PDB file of C-alpha atoms in Angstrom:
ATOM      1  CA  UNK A   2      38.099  86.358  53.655  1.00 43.00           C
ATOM      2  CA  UNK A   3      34.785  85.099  52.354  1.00 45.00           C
ATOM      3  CA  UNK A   4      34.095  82.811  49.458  1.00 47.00           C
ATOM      4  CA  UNK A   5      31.104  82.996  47.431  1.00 41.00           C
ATOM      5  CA  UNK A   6      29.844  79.480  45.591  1.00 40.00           C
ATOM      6  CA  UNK A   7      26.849  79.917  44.308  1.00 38.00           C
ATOM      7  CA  UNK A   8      24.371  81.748  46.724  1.00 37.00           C
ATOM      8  CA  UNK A   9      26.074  80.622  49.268  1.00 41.00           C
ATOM      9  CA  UNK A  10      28.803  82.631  51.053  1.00 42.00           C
ATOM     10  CA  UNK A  11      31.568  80.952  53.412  1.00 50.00           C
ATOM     11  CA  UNK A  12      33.320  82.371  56.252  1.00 49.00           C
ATOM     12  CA  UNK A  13      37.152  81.388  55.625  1.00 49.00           C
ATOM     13  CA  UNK A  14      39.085  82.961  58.892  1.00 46.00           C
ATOM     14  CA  UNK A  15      42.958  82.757  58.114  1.00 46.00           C
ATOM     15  CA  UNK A  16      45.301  81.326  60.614  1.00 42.00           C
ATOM     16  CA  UNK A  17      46.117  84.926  61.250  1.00 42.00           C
ATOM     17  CA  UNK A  18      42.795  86.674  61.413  1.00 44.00           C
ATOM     18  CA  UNK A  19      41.404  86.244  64.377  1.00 48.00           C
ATOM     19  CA  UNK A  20      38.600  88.402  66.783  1.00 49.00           C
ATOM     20  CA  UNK A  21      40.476  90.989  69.346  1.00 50.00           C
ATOM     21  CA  UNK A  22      38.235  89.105  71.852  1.00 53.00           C
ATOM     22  CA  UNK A  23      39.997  85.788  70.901  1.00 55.00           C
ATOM     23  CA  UNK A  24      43.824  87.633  71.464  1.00 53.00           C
ATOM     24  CA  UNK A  25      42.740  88.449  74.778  1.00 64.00           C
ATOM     25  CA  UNK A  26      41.371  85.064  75.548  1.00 84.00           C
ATOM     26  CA  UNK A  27      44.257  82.978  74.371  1.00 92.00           C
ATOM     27  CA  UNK A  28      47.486  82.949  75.594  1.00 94.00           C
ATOM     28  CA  UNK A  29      50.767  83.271  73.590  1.00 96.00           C
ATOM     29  CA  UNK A  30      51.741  80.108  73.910  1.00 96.00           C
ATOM     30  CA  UNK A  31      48.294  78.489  72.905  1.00 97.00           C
ATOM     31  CA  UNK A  32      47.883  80.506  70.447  1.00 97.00           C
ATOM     32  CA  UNK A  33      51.185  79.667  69.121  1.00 97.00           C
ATOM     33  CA  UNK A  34      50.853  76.090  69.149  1.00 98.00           C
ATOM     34  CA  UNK A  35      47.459  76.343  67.446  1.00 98.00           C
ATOM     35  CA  UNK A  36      48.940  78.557  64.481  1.00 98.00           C
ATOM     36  CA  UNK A  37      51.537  75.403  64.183  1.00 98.00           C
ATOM     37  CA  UNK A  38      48.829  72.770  64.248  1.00 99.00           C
ATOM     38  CA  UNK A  39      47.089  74.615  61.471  1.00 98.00           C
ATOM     39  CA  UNK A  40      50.109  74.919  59.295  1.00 98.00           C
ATOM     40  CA  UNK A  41      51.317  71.617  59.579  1.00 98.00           C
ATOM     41  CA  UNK A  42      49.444  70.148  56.780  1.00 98.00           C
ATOM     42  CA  UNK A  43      47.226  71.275  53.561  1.00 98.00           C
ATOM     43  CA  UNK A  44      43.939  70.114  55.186  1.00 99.00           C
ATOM     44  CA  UNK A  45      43.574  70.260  58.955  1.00 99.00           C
ATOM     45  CA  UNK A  46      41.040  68.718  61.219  1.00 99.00           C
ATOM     46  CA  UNK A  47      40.498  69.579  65.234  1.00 99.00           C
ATOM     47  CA  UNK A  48      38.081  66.349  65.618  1.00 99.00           C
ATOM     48  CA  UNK A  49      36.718  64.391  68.719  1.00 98.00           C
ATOM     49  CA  UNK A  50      38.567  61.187  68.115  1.00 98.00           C
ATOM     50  CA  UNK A  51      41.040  60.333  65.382  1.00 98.00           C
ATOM     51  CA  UNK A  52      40.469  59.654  61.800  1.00 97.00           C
ATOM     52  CA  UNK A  53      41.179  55.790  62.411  1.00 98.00           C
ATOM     53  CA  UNK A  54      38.393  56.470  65.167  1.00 98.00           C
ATOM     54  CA  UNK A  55      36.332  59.179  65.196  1.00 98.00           C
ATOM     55  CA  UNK A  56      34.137  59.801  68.513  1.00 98.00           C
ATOM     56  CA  UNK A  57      31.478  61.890  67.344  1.00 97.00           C
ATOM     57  CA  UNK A  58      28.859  62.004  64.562  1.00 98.00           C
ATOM     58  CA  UNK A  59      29.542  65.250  63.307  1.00 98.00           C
ATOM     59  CA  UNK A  60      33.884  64.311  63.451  1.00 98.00           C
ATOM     60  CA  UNK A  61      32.750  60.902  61.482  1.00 98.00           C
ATOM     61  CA  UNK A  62      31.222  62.764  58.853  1.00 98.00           C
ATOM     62  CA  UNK A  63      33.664  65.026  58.016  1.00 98.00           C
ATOM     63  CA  UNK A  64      36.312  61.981  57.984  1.00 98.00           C
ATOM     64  CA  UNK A  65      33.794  60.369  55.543  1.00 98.00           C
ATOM     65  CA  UNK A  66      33.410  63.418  53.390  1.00 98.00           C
ATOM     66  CA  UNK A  67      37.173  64.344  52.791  1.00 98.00           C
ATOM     67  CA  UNK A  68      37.639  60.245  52.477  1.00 98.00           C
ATOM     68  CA  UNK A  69      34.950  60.110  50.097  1.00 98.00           C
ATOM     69  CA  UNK A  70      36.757  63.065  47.778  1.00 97.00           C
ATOM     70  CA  UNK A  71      40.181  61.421  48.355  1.00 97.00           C
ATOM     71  CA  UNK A  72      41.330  64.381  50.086  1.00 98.00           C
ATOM     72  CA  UNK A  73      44.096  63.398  52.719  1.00 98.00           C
ATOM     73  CA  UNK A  74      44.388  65.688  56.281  1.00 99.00           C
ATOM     74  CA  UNK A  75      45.988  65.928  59.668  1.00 99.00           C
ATOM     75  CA  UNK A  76      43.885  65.741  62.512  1.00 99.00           C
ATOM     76  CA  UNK A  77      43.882  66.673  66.460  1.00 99.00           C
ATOM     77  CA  UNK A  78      41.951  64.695  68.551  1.00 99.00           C
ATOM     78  CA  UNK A  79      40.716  67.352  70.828  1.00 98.00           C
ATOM     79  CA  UNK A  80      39.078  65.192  73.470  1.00 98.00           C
ATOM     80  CA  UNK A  81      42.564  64.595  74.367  1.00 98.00           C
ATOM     81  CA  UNK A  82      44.019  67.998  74.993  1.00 97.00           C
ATOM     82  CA  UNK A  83      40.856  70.091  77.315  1.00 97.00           C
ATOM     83  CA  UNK A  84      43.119  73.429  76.622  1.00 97.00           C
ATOM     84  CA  UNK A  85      42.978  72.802  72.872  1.00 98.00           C
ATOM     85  CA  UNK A  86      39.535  71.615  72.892  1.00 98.00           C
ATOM     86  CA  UNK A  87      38.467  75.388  74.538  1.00 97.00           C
ATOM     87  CA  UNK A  88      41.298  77.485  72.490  1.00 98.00           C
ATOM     88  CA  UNK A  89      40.417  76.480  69.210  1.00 98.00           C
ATOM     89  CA  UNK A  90      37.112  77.094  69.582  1.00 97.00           C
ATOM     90  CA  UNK A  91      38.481  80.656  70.767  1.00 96.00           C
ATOM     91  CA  UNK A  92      40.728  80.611  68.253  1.00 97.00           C
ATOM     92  CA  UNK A  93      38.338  80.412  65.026  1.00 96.00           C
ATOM     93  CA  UNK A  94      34.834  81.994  67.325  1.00 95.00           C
ATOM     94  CA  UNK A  95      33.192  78.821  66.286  1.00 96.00           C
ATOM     95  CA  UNK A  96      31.179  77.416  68.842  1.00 96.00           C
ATOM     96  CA  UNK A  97      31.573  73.627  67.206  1.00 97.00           C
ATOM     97  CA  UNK A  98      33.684  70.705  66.912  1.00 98.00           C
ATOM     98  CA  UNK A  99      34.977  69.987  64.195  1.00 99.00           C
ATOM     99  CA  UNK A 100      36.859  72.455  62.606  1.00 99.00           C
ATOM    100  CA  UNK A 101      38.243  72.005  59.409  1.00 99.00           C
ATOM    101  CA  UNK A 102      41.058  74.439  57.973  1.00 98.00           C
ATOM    102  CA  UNK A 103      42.440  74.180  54.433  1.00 98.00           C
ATOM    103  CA  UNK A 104      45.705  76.382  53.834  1.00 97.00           C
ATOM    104  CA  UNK A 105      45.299  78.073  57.286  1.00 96.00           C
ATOM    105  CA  UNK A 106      42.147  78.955  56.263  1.00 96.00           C
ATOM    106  CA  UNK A 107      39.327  78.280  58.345  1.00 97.00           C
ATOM    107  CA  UNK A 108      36.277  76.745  56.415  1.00 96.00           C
ATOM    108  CA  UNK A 109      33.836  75.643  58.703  1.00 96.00           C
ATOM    109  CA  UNK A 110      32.965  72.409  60.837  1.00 97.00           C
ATOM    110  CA  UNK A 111      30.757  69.566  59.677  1.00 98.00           C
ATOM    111  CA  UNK A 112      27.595  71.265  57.868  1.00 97.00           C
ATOM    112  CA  UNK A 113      29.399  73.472  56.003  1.00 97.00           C
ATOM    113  CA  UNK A 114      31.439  70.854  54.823  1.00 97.00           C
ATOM    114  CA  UNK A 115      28.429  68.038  53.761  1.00 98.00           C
ATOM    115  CA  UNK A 116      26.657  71.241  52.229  1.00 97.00           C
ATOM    116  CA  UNK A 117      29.652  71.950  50.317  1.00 97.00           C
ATOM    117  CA  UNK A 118      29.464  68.346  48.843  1.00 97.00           C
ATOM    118  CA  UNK A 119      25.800  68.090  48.773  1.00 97.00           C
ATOM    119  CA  UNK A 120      26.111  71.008  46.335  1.00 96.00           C
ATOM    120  CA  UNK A 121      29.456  69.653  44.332  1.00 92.00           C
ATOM    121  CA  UNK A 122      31.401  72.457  44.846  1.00 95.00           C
ATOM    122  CA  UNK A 123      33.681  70.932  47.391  1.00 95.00           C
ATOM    123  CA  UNK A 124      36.031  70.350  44.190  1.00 94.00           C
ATOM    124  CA  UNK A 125      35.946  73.879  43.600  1.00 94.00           C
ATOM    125  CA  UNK A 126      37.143  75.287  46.697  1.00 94.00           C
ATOM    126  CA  UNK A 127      39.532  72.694  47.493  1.00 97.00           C
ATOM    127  CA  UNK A 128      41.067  73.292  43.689  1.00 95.00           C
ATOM    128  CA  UNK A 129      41.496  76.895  44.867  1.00 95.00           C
ATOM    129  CA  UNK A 130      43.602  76.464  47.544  1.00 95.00           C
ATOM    130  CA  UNK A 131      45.413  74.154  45.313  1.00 96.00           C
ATOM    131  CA  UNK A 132      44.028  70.891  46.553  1.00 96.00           C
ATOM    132  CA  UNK A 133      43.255  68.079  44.158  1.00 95.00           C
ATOM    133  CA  UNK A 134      40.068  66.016  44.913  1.00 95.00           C
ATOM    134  CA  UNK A 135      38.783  62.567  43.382  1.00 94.00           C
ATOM    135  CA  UNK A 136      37.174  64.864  40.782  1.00 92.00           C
ATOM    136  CA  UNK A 137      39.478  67.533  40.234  1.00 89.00           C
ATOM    137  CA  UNK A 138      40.277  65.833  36.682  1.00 80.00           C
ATOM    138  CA  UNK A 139      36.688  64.825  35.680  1.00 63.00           C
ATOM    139  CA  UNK A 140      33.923  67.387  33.716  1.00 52.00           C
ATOM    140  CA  UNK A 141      31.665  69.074  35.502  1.00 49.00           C
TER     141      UNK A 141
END
């Protein structure tokens, strides 16, 4: 699926959409227990670290930008777990940690995420997916 916001187009990969290449790559199980990880919450984050302590750069910013918007996740501290560190990058074919997924939808890692808010229209696709942010109730 791919969301348009401006001139800017998103990937969004569903939790069930992935590459043939990534099916062969990933084993049942793994796969599996990713799909759960990725449903078990509106907003999820595969992060280096935790959200109480994030040990990476790009994993702090992403806790600061959902923080900033009031927008609560679950994250996996892949530095923790080396076979979900690899999958999920198999998983979504993005090379990068983080990964953020709202509604099993895969949005992006940490760029995509600070460009979304850079531009305001973080509110937007969060709303869309049926997510209220800080500013969900104010006018644009």
């Amino acid at each position: 699926m791919l969301i348009i916001i401006g001139h800017q187009v998103l990937c969004m990969r569903g939790s069930l959409s992935f590459s043939t290449k990534s099916a062969t790559l990933l084993s049942e199980s793994l796969k599996s227990r990713i799909e759960s990880m990725i449903s078990s919450a509106p907003v999820v984050v595969f992060m280096k670290g935790t959200q109480q302590e994030p040990m990476c750069g790009f994993s702090k910013t992403v806790k600061l930008v959902l923080d900033f918007h009031d927008i609560r996740f679950k994250d996996y501290d892949v530095l923790s777990d080396e076979e979900l560190r690899e999958g999920i990058k198999i998983y979504s074919d993005w090379p990068t940690i983080p990964q953020v997924y709202v509604n099993g939808n895969f949005i992006g890692g940490s760029d995509i995420l600070v460009k979304m808010h850079k531009d305001e229209e973080i509110t937007d696709v969060f709303e869309k997916e049926g997510i209220k942010t800080k500013f969900s109730d104010h006018e644009k």
